Amino acid sequence: MSGPNFLDGQFLVAMPGMADERFARSVIYVCAHSADGAMGIIVNKAAADISMPDLLVQLDVAPEADAIRLRERVGHMPVLMGGPVEGRRGFVLHSDDFHIQQSTLIIDDGICLTATVEILRAIASGDGPASAVLALGYAGWQAGQLESEIMANGWLNCPADPALIFNADLDAKYDLALRANGIDPAMLSMTAGRA
């Protein structure tokens, strides 16, 4: 269960000194955080060489004959590289206008997470959520690991903006997340300090 010191529903923005290249310039939406660890989705990195219509056809969610109609309906929806854990598993971050009983996790501020093929079927048929992104894989931390990384100046945590999660301009999200919180990206330091 979330508490006042947990980061559910917030962004983690990678600091310039991020040692792990997989997370350099990443913006991560924290889906779950507790004393046992944390889980989040990188919302600003595209999955390599896959589009949402192609993925729906590959997964047999929609027939290949529907590919043209799918491009019109969901061609704008990005497929993200959500993180290095379980990279073949899909997670859909979406607006709260769509729920699947016992499968949809309500996170915060109108954002939900669903990881079942039923949401992909709903998206393919046009009955899915108004806003959504599909992520392959996720970022995960063991108990205390995320807190240690934040203390070591690896991450900046800040309020999440739902509009930024669903913004199709993936390249702009990093700077936009910082600027939304009053931070000029050029002014970030690679070292931690204390006032």
CSV table of C-alpha atoms in Angstrom, one decimal:
chain,number,residue,atom,x,y,z
A,1,MET,CA,0.0,0.0,0.0
A,2,SER,CA,1.2,3.5,-0.8
A,3,GLY,CA,2.2,5.9,1.8
A,4,PRO,CA,3.3,9.5,2.1
A,5,ASN,CA,7.0,8.6,1.4
A,6,PHE,CA,6.2,6.4,-1.6
A,7,LEU,CA,6.5,7.7,-5.1
A,8,ASP,CA,3.5,6.0,-6.8
A,9,GLY,CA,2.2,8.3,-9.6
A,10,GLN,CA,5.3,10.4,-9.8
A,11,PHE,CA,8.0,10.8,-12.4
A,12,LEU,CA,11.6,9.8,-12.0
A,13,VAL,CA,13.8,11.9,-14.3
A,14,ALA,CA,17.3,10.6,-14.8
A,15,MET,CA,20.0,13.0,-13.7
A,16,PRO,CA,22.9,13.8,-16.0
A,17,GLY,CA,25.3,11.5,-14.0
A,18,MET,CA,23.1,8.4,-14.5
A,19,ALA,CA,25.7,5.6,-14.6
A,20,ASP,CA,23.4,3.0,-16.2
A,21,GLU,CA,23.1,3.9,-19.9
A,22,ARG,CA,19.8,2.0,-20.2
A,23,PHE,CA,18.3,4.8,-18.2
A,24,ALA,CA,20.2,7.9,-19.5
A,25,ARG,CA,17.8,10.8,-20.1
A,26,SER,CA,14.8,8.6,-19.1
A,27,VAL,CA,11.5,9.7,-17.7
A,28,ILE,CA,9.9,7.0,-15.7
A,29,TYR,CA,6.3,6.9,-14.4
A,30,VAL,CA,6.3,5.1,-11.1
A,31,CYS,CA,3.4,2.6,-11.1
A,32,ALA,CA,4.0,1.0,-7.7
A,33,HIS,CA,6.4,1.8,-4.8
A,34,SER,CA,6.4,0.2,-1.3
A,35,ALA,CA,8.9,-0.9,1.3
A,36,ASP,CA,9.3,-4.0,-0.9
A,37,GLY,CA,10.6,-2.2,-4.0
A,38,ALA,CA,9.3,-0.2,-7.0
A,39,MET,CA,8.1,-0.7,-10.5
A,40,GLY,CA,7.8,1.9,-13.3
A,41,ILE,CA,7.5,2.4,-17.0
A,42,ILE,CA,9.9,4.5,-19.1
A,43,VAL,CA,7.6,6.8,-21.0
A,44,ASN,CA,10.1,8.5,-23.4
A,45,LYS,CA,12.0,5.7,-25.2
A,46,ALA,CA,10.5,4.0,-28.3
A,47,ALA,CA,10.7,0.2,-28.7
A,48,ALA,CA,12.9,-0.6,-31.6
A,49,ASP,CA,11.3,-1.3,-35.0
A,50,ILE,CA,7.7,-2.0,-34.0
A,51,SER,CA,4.5,0.0,-34.4
A,52,MET,CA,1.3,-0.5,-32.5
A,53,PRO,CA,-0.6,-1.8,-35.6
A,54,ASP,CA,2.1,-4.3,-36.5
A,55,LEU,CA,2.3,-5.5,-32.9
A,56,LEU,CA,-1.5,-6.0,-32.8
A,57,VAL,CA,-1.3,-8.1,-36.0
A,58,GLN,CA,1.8,-10.1,-34.7
A,59,LEU,CA,0.0,-11.0,-31.5
A,60,ASP,CA,-3.1,-12.1,-33.4
A,61,VAL,CA,-5.2,-9.4,-31.6
A,62,ALA,CA,-6.3,-8.2,-35.0
A,63,PRO,CA,-6.3,-9.9,-38.4
A,64,GLU,CA,-3.7,-8.7,-41.0
A,65,ALA,CA,-6.6,-7.6,-43.2
A,66,ASP,CA,-7.3,-4.9,-40.6
A,67,ALA,CA,-3.8,-3.4,-40.8
A,68,ILE,CA,-4.8,-0.4,-42.8
A,69,ARG,CA,-7.7,0.4,-40.5
A,70,LEU,CA,-5.5,-0.1,-37.5
A,71,ARG,CA,-2.9,2.4,-38.8
A,72,GLU,CA,-5.7,5.0,-38.9
A,73,ARG,CA,-7.0,4.1,-35.5
A,74,VAL,CA,-3.9,3.4,-33.4
A,75,GLY,CA,-0.9,4.3,-35.7
A,76,HIS,CA,-0.3,7.3,-33.5
A,77,MET,CA,0.0,5.2,-30.3
A,78,PRO,CA,3.7,4.7,-29.4
A,79,VAL,CA,5.2,1.4,-28.4
A,80,LEU,CA,7.7,2.1,-25.7
A,81,MET,CA,10.7,0.4,-24.3
A,82,GLY,CA,9.3,0.4,-20.8
A,83,GLY,CA,12.4,-1.0,-19.1
A,84,PRO,CA,14.9,-3.8,-19.0
A,85,VAL,CA,12.8,-6.2,-17.0
A,86,GLU,CA,10.5,-8.7,-18.8
A,87,GLY,CA,11.0,-6.9,-22.2
A,88,ARG,CA,8.6,-9.3,-24.0
A,89,ARG,CA,5.7,-8.5,-21.7
A,90,GLY,CA,3.3,-5.6,-22.5
A,91,PHE,CA,2.0,-3.0,-20.1
A,92,VAL,CA,-0.5,-0.4,-21.1
A,93,LEU,CA,-0.6,2.9,-19.3
A,94,HIS,CA,-3.9,4.5,-20.0
A,95,SER,CA,-6.5,7.1,-19.0
A,96,ASP,CA,-9.1,6.1,-16.3
A,97,ASP,CA,-12.0,5.9,-18.7
A,98,PHE,CA,-11.3,2.2,-19.3
A,99,HIS,CA,-11.2,-0.6,-16.7
A,100,ILE,CA,-11.0,-4.4,-16.7
A,101,GLN,CA,-12.3,-5.9,-13.5
A,102,GLN,CA,-9.4,-7.4,-11.4
A,103,SER,CA,-6.8,-6.5,-14.1
A,104,THR,CA,-6.6,-2.7,-14.1
A,105,LEU,CA,-4.5,-1.0,-11.5
A,106,ILE,CA,-5.6,2.6,-10.7
A,107,ILE,CA,-2.3,4.4,-10.0
A,108,ASP,CA,-3.0,8.2,-9.5
A,109,ASP,CA,-4.4,11.3,-11.1
A,110,GLY,CA,-6.5,9.5,-13.8
A,111,ILE,CA,-3.7,7.1,-14.8
A,112,CYS,CA,-4.2,3.3,-14.8
A,113,LEU,CA,-2.1,0.3,-15.8
A,114,THR,CA,-3.4,-2.9,-17.4
A,115,ALA,CA,-1.3,-5.8,-18.5
A,116,THR,CA,-3.7,-8.1,-20.2
A,117,VAL,CA,-4.4,-8.9,-23.9
A,118,GLU,CA,-8.0,-7.8,-23.4
A,119,ILE,CA,-7.0,-4.1,-23.3
A,120,LEU,CA,-5.2,-4.6,-26.6
A,121,ARG,CA,-8.3,-6.2,-28.1
A,122,ALA,CA,-10.3,-3.2,-26.9
A,123,ILE,CA,-7.8,-0.7,-28.4
A,124,ALA,CA,-7.8,-2.6,-31.7
A,125,SER,CA,-11.6,-2.5,-31.9
A,126,GLY,CA,-11.8,1.2,-31.0
A,127,ASP,CA,-13.4,0.5,-27.6
A,128,GLY,CA,-10.3,1.1,-25.5
A,129,PRO,CA,-9.2,4.1,-23.4
A,130,ALA,CA,-9.1,7.6,-24.9
A,131,SER,CA,-5.4,7.9,-24.1
A,132,ALA,CA,-2.9,5.0,-23.9
A,133,VAL,CA,0.7,4.0,-24.5
A,134,LEU,CA,2.0,0.4,-24.7
A,135,ALA,CA,5.3,-0.4,-23.0
A,136,LEU,CA,7.3,-3.6,-23.5
A,137,GLY,CA,9.1,-4.4,-20.2
A,138,TYR,CA,9.4,-2.3,-17.1
A,139,ALA,CA,11.9,-0.8,-14.7
A,140,GLY,CA,12.1,-2.5,-11.3
A,141,TRP,CA,14.0,-1.9,-8.0
A,142,GLN,CA,14.4,-4.1,-5.0
A,143,ALA,CA,13.6,-2.9,-1.5
A,144,GLY,CA,15.6,0.2,-0.7
A,145,GLN,CA,17.4,0.3,-4.2
A,146,LEU,CA,15.4,3.2,-5.6
A,147,GLU,CA,15.8,5.3,-2.5
A,148,SER,CA,19.6,4.7,-2.6
A,149,GLU,CA,19.7,5.8,-6.2
A,150,ILE,CA,17.8,9.0,-5.5
A,151,MET,CA,20.1,9.8,-2.6
A,152,ALA,CA,23.1,9.2,-4.9
A,153,ASN,CA,21.7,11.8,-7.3
A,154,GLY,CA,20.7,9.3,-9.9
A,155,TRP,CA,17.0,10.4,-10.1
A,156,LEU,CA,15.0,13.5,-9.6
A,157,ASN,CA,11.4,12.7,-8.4
A,158,CYS,CA,8.7,15.1,-9.3
A,159,PRO,CA,4.9,15.3,-9.9
A,160,ALA,CA,3.8,13.5,-13.0
A,161,ASP,CA,1.8,15.2,-15.7
A,162,PRO,CA,-0.7,12.8,-17.4
A,163,ALA,CA,-0.5,14.9,-20.6
A,164,LEU,CA,3.2,14.3,-20.8
A,165,ILE,CA,2.8,10.5,-20.4
A,166,PHE,CA,0.6,10.4,-23.5
A,167,ASN,CA,2.5,13.0,-25.5
A,168,ALA,CA,3.7,11.4,-28.7
A,169,ASP,CA,6.9,13.5,-29.0
A,170,LEU,CA,9.1,11.1,-27.1
A,171,ASP,CA,12.3,13.1,-27.7
A,172,ALA,CA,10.9,16.2,-26.0
A,173,LYS,CA,9.6,14.5,-22.8
A,174,TYR,CA,12.9,14.6,-20.9
A,175,ASP,CA,13.3,18.4,-21.2
A,176,LEU,CA,9.5,19.0,-20.8
A,177,ALA,CA,9.4,17.0,-17.5
A,178,LEU,CA,12.3,19.1,-16.1
A,179,ARG,CA,10.9,22.4,-17.3
A,180,ALA,CA,7.4,21.6,-15.9
A,181,ASN,CA,9.1,21.5,-12.5
A,182,GLY,CA,11.0,24.8,-13.0
A,183,ILE,CA,14.3,23.2,-13.9
A,184,ASP,CA,16.5,24.3,-16.8
A,185,PRO,CA,18.1,21.1,-18.2
A,186,ALA,CA,21.3,23.0,-18.9
A,187,MET,CA,21.6,23.9,-15.2
A,188,LEU,CA,21.6,20.3,-13.9
A,189,SER,CA,24.8,19.1,-12.2
A,190,MET,CA,26.3,15.6,-12.4
A,191,THR,CA,27.2,15.7,-8.7
A,192,ALA,CA,25.1,15.6,-5.6
A,193,GLY,CA,25.5,18.3,-2.9
A,194,ARG,CA,24.0,19.4,0.4
A,195,ALA,CA,22.9,22.9,1.3
